[in-house]
CSV table of C-alpha atoms in Angstrom, one decimal:
chain,number,residue,atom,x,y,z
A,287,GLN,CA,30.2,17.1,-30.1
A,288,LYS,CA,29.0,20.4,-31.1
A,289,GLU,CA,30.3,21.0,-34.9
A,290,VAL,CA,31.3,24.3,-33.7
A,291,GLU,CA,32.3,25.8,-30.1
A,292,GLN,CA,33.2,28.3,-28.8
A,293,ASN,CA,33.4,29.4,-25.0
A,294,SER,CA,30.8,32.1,-24.4
A,295,GLY,CA,31.5,33.7,-22.6
A,296,PRO,CA,31.9,37.0,-21.7
A,297,LEU,CA,35.2,38.0,-21.7
A,298,SER,CA,36.5,40.9,-20.1
A,299,VAL,CA,40.3,42.3,-20.6
A,300,PRO,CA,41.1,45.7,-20.2
A,301,GLU,CA,42.4,48.9,-22.9
A,302,GLY,CA,45.9,47.8,-24.8
A,303,ALA,CA,45.6,44.7,-23.3
A,304,ILE,CA,45.4,41.2,-25.8
A,305,ALA,CA,42.4,39.6,-26.7
A,306,SER,CA,42.3,36.2,-26.6
A,307,LEU,CA,39.5,34.1,-28.3
A,308,ASN,CA,38.7,30.5,-28.9
A,309,CYS,CA,37.5,27.9,-31.0
A,310,THR,CA,37.0,24.4,-32.1
A,311,TYR,CA,35.5,22.0,-34.7
A,312,SER,CA,34.7,19.0,-35.1
A,313,ASP,CA,35.4,17.8,-38.5
A,314,ARG,CA,39.1,16.9,-39.9
A,315,GLY,CA,37.0,17.8,-43.6
A,316,SER,CA,36.9,20.8,-43.0
A,317,GLN,CA,38.8,23.1,-45.3
A,318,SER,CA,38.3,27.0,-44.5
A,319,PHE,CA,37.7,29.1,-41.2
A,320,PHE,CA,36.1,32.2,-40.5
A,321,TRP,CA,35.8,34.9,-37.7
A,322,TYR,CA,32.9,36.9,-37.8
A,323,ARG,CA,32.0,39.8,-35.6
A,324,GLN,CA,29.2,41.3,-34.2
A,325,TYR,CA,27.5,44.5,-32.5
A,326,SER,CA,25.0,44.4,-30.7
A,327,GLY,CA,21.3,44.7,-32.4
A,328,LYS,CA,24.0,44.2,-36.1
A,329,SER,CA,24.9,41.6,-38.8
A,330,PRO,CA,27.6,39.5,-38.8
A,331,GLU,CA,30.6,41.4,-40.6
A,332,LEU,CA,34.1,39.0,-41.5
A,333,ILE,CA,37.3,40.2,-40.1
A,334,MET,CA,39.1,37.3,-40.8
A,335,PHE,CA,39.5,34.2,-42.3
A,336,ILE,CA,41.7,31.0,-42.5
A,337,TYR,CA,42.6,28.3,-45.2
A,338,SER,CA,45.9,26.6,-43.3
A,339,ASN,CA,47.8,25.9,-40.4
A,340,GLY,CA,49.5,28.5,-38.3
A,341,ASP,CA,48.9,32.3,-38.2
A,342,LYS,CA,47.9,35.0,-40.6
A,343,GLU,CA,47.2,38.5,-39.2
A,344,ASP,CA,46.0,41.2,-40.8
A,345,GLY,CA,46.4,44.7,-39.0
A,346,ARG,CA,45.7,43.8,-35.3
A,347,PHE,CA,44.6,40.6,-35.7
A,348,THR,CA,45.6,37.0,-36.2
A,349,ALA,CA,44.2,34.1,-36.9
A,350,GLN,CA,45.6,30.5,-36.0
A,351,LEU,CA,44.9,27.6,-37.5
A,352,ASN,CA,46.2,23.8,-36.1
A,353,LYS,CA,44.4,21.5,-38.0
A,354,ALA,CA,45.7,18.1,-35.9
A,355,SER,CA,44.5,19.5,-32.7
A,356,GLN,CA,40.9,20.9,-35.0
A,357,TYR,CA,41.4,24.3,-32.8
A,358,VAL,CA,40.9,27.7,-34.4
A,359,SER,CA,42.0,31.0,-32.9
A,360,LEU,CA,41.3,34.9,-32.8
A,361,LEU,CA,44.3,37.2,-31.5
A,362,ILE,CA,42.8,41.0,-31.2
A,363,ARG,CA,46.0,43.1,-29.9
A,364,ASP,CA,46.1,46.4,-28.6
A,365,SER,CA,42.0,46.2,-27.7
A,366,GLN,CA,39.9,49.6,-28.0
A,367,PRO,CA,36.3,49.1,-26.4
A,368,SER,CA,35.6,49.5,-30.4
A,369,ASP,CA,36.3,46.0,-30.4
A,370,SER,CA,33.7,44.8,-27.4
A,371,ALA,CA,30.8,42.4,-29.5
A,372,THR,CA,30.5,38.9,-30.2
A,373,TYR,CA,33.0,37.3,-31.9
A,374,LEU,CA,31.5,34.2,-34.4
A,375,CYS,CA,33.7,31.7,-35.5
A,376,ALA,CA,32.6,30.0,-38.6
A,377,VAL,CA,33.4,26.1,-39.9
A,378,PRO,CA,32.0,24.5,-43.0
A,379,PRO,CA,32.2,21.5,-43.0
A,380,GLY,CA,34.4,19.4,-45.2
A,381,GLY,CA,33.0,19.4,-49.2
A,382,GLY,CA,29.8,20.2,-47.8
A,383,ASN,CA,27.5,24.0,-48.2
A,384,LYS,CA,26.5,24.3,-44.8
A,385,LEU,CA,27.9,27.1,-42.9
A,386,THR,CA,28.0,27.0,-39.5
A,387,PHE,CA,28.2,29.0,-36.6
A,388,GLY,CA,29.6,28.9,-33.1
A,389,THR,CA,27.6,30.4,-30.2
A,390,GLY,CA,30.0,33.2,-30.2
A,391,THR,CA,32.1,34.9,-27.6
A,392,GLN,CA,31.7,38.1,-26.1
A,393,LEU,CA,34.1,40.6,-25.7
A,394,LYS,CA,34.3,43.4,-23.4
A,395,VAL,CA,36.6,45.8,-23.6
A,396,GLU,CA,36.6,47.3,-20.7
A,397,LEU,CA,38.6,51.5,-20.1
B,274,ASN,CA,25.1,47.9,-54.2
B,275,ALA,CA,22.6,46.4,-51.7
B,276,GLY,CA,23.6,43.2,-50.8
B,277,VAL,CA,21.7,41.8,-49.0
B,278,THR,CA,18.0,43.3,-48.4
B,279,GLN,CA,15.5,41.6,-46.2
B,280,THR,CA,12.2,42.2,-45.3
B,281,PRO,CA,10.2,43.0,-43.2
B,282,LYS,CA,12.4,44.3,-40.2
B,283,PHE,CA,10.0,43.7,-38.0
B,284,GLN,CA,6.8,42.1,-37.1
B,285,VAL,CA,4.5,40.4,-34.7
B,286,LEU,CA,2.6,37.4,-34.8
B,287,LYS,CA,-0.5,36.1,-33.0
B,288,THR,CA,0.2,32.6,-32.3
B,289,GLY,CA,-0.4,30.6,-35.6
B,290,GLN,CA,-0.2,32.8,-38.0
B,291,SER,CA,1.6,33.0,-41.1
B,292,MET,CA,3.9,34.8,-42.4
B,293,THR,CA,7.2,35.0,-44.6
B,294,LEU,CA,10.4,36.4,-44.8
B,295,GLN,CA,11.7,37.6,-47.5
B,296,CYS,CA,15.3,37.6,-48.5
B,297,ALA,CA,17.1,38.5,-52.2
B,298,GLN,CA,21.1,39.3,-53.2
B,299,ASP,CA,22.5,40.9,-56.2
B,300,MET,CA,25.5,40.1,-55.9
B,301,ASN,CA,25.4,36.8,-57.7
B,302,HIS,CA,25.4,34.7,-55.8
B,303,ASN,CA,24.8,31.0,-55.9
B,304,SER,CA,24.3,29.9,-51.9
B,305,MET,CA,21.9,31.3,-49.8
B,306,TYR,CA,20.7,30.3,-45.7
B,307,TRP,CA,18.5,31.3,-43.3
B,308,TYR,CA,19.4,31.6,-39.7
B,309,ARG,CA,18.3,31.8,-36.8
B,310,GLN,CA,19.5,34.1,-33.7
B,311,ASP,CA,18.6,33.6,-30.1
B,312,PRO,CA,20.5,34.7,-26.5
B,313,GLY,CA,23.2,32.3,-25.9
B,314,MET,CA,22.9,30.6,-29.1
B,315,GLY,CA,24.9,31.9,-31.8
B,316,LEU,CA,22.8,31.1,-35.1
B,317,ARG,CA,21.7,28.4,-35.7
B,318,LEU,CA,21.1,27.2,-40.2
B,319,ILE,CA,17.5,26.9,-40.0
B,320,TYR,CA,18.0,26.1,-43.8
B,321,TYR,CA,20.1,26.5,-46.7
B,322,SER,CA,20.3,26.6,-50.4
B,323,ALA,CA,23.3,25.7,-52.0
B,324,SER,CA,22.2,26.4,-54.9
B,325,GLU,CA,19.0,27.7,-57.9
B,326,GLY,CA,16.3,25.1,-57.4
B,327,THR,CA,18.2,23.1,-54.7
B,328,THR,CA,16.4,23.5,-50.8
B,329,ASP,CA,18.6,21.6,-47.7
B,330,LYS,CA,17.9,21.5,-43.7
B,331,GLY,CA,19.5,22.8,-41.3
B,332,GLU,CA,20.1,22.2,-37.5
B,333,VAL,CA,16.9,23.5,-36.5
B,334,PRO,CA,13.7,23.1,-40.0
B,335,ASN,CA,10.7,22.0,-37.7
B,336,GLY,CA,7.6,24.8,-38.4
B,337,TYR,CA,9.7,26.6,-41.3
B,338,ASN,CA,9.6,25.7,-44.9
B,339,VAL,CA,12.0,28.4,-48.2
B,340,SER,CA,11.5,28.7,-51.6
B,341,ARG,CA,14.4,29.3,-53.9
B,342,LEU,CA,13.1,30.8,-56.0
B,343,ASN,CA,16.1,32.0,-58.2
B,344,LYS,CA,18.9,33.2,-58.0
B,345,ARG,CA,18.5,36.8,-56.4
B,346,GLU,CA,15.8,35.1,-54.1
B,347,PHE,CA,15.5,32.7,-50.7
B,348,SER,CA,12.4,33.6,-49.0
B,349,LEU,CA,11.3,32.2,-45.2
B,350,ARG,CA,8.0,30.4,-44.3
B,351,LEU,CA,6.7,30.3,-40.7
B,352,GLU,CA,3.0,28.4,-41.6
B,353,SER,CA,2.1,28.5,-38.0
B,354,ALA,CA,4.2,30.8,-35.9
B,355,ALA,CA,4.6,29.3,-31.8
B,356,PRO,CA,6.1,31.9,-29.2
B,357,SER,CA,9.1,29.6,-29.8
B,358,GLN,CA,9.7,31.1,-33.1
B,359,THR,CA,10.3,34.5,-31.2
B,360,SER,CA,14.2,35.4,-32.6
B,361,VAL,CA,16.3,37.4,-35.0
B,362,TYR,CA,16.3,35.8,-38.6
B,363,PHE,CA,18.9,37.1,-40.9
B,364,CYS,CA,19.5,35.9,-44.1
B,365,ALA,CA,22.7,34.9,-45.4
B,366,SER,CA,24.4,34.8,-49.2
B,367,THR,CA,27.8,32.9,-50.4
B,368,GLN,CA,29.4,33.0,-53.8
B,369,THR,CA,30.4,28.8,-53.5
B,370,GLY,CA,29.1,27.1,-50.9
B,371,ALA,CA,29.8,27.6,-47.5
B,372,VAL,CA,33.6,28.1,-48.2
B,373,THR,CA,33.9,32.2,-48.8
B,374,GLU,CA,32.9,34.6,-47.5
B,375,ALA,CA,28.6,35.0,-46.2
B,376,PHE,CA,27.4,38.5,-46.6
B,377,PHE,CA,24.2,38.6,-44.0
B,378,GLY,CA,20.8,40.6,-44.0
B,379,GLN,CA,20.3,43.2,-41.4
B,380,GLY,CA,17.8,41.3,-39.7
B,381,THR,CA,14.1,40.3,-38.5
B,382,ARG,CA,13.4,40.8,-35.8
B,383,LEU,CA,10.3,38.3,-34.7
B,384,THR,CA,7.9,38.2,-32.1
B,385,VAL,CA,5.3,35.9,-32.1
B,386,VAL,CA,2.2,36.3,-29.2
C-alpha cells in the first residue's frame, strides 16, 4: 500500500461548482496534512494545512480531516477556471522527516 | 528574498554522462529534499536531509547521490545518466522536518538521450 493515495483524475467540474479532492494515507501516526497546488510547468505551492480532526476553512478552500478513517479532503467552493491545476496531498509519516506526496489529482474547471 | 534556487533550469545529457544539480536556500531551513516528477507519478522522493550533516534515502534513490554541503546547499549527482532519469527535478526545504510548509525551487527539466 502506498503511503499517500489520490485519484489521478482528471476531475472536471463546471465553473461555480464545488470541487472535492480526496486523499488517503497509511501511517496512523501522521499528525500533519498538507494540500499543495501545482500549475502546469510550475512548482508546487502550499494552499492548506490541517492538524486536527474536522474542518478548516480558508476563503473558498476547506480541508477536512478524519484520522479514524485516515482520510483528508479538500473542497473548493465556487470553482474558477484559475483553479485548474494539479492538487497534491502530502502526509509526513508520524515522527519522521520524510515528506511524502500523493500522485496528485488534476482538476479542470470548465466554463 | 530568493527562497529556494535550483540550477540549471534545463539540461540535456547523453547516456553515461554525469552532472550535479545544485540547490540552495536562504531561509535558514534545517531540512532539504530532492524529488523527481514524472507524468502520472506525482512527486517521488529521491533523497532528503533532515539536518546539516545527515542524508537519507527516499523512495527512488538508485542512480543518485547527494551531498549536504552546508545548511544552505543540497546537491544531487547523477554519476552515469540513463534515459530513465529523464524527468523534472525539484528541490525543497522545510524549517523543521516534514511537518512544516515545504518551499520548492523552480525545477530542473533534465533530458537524457
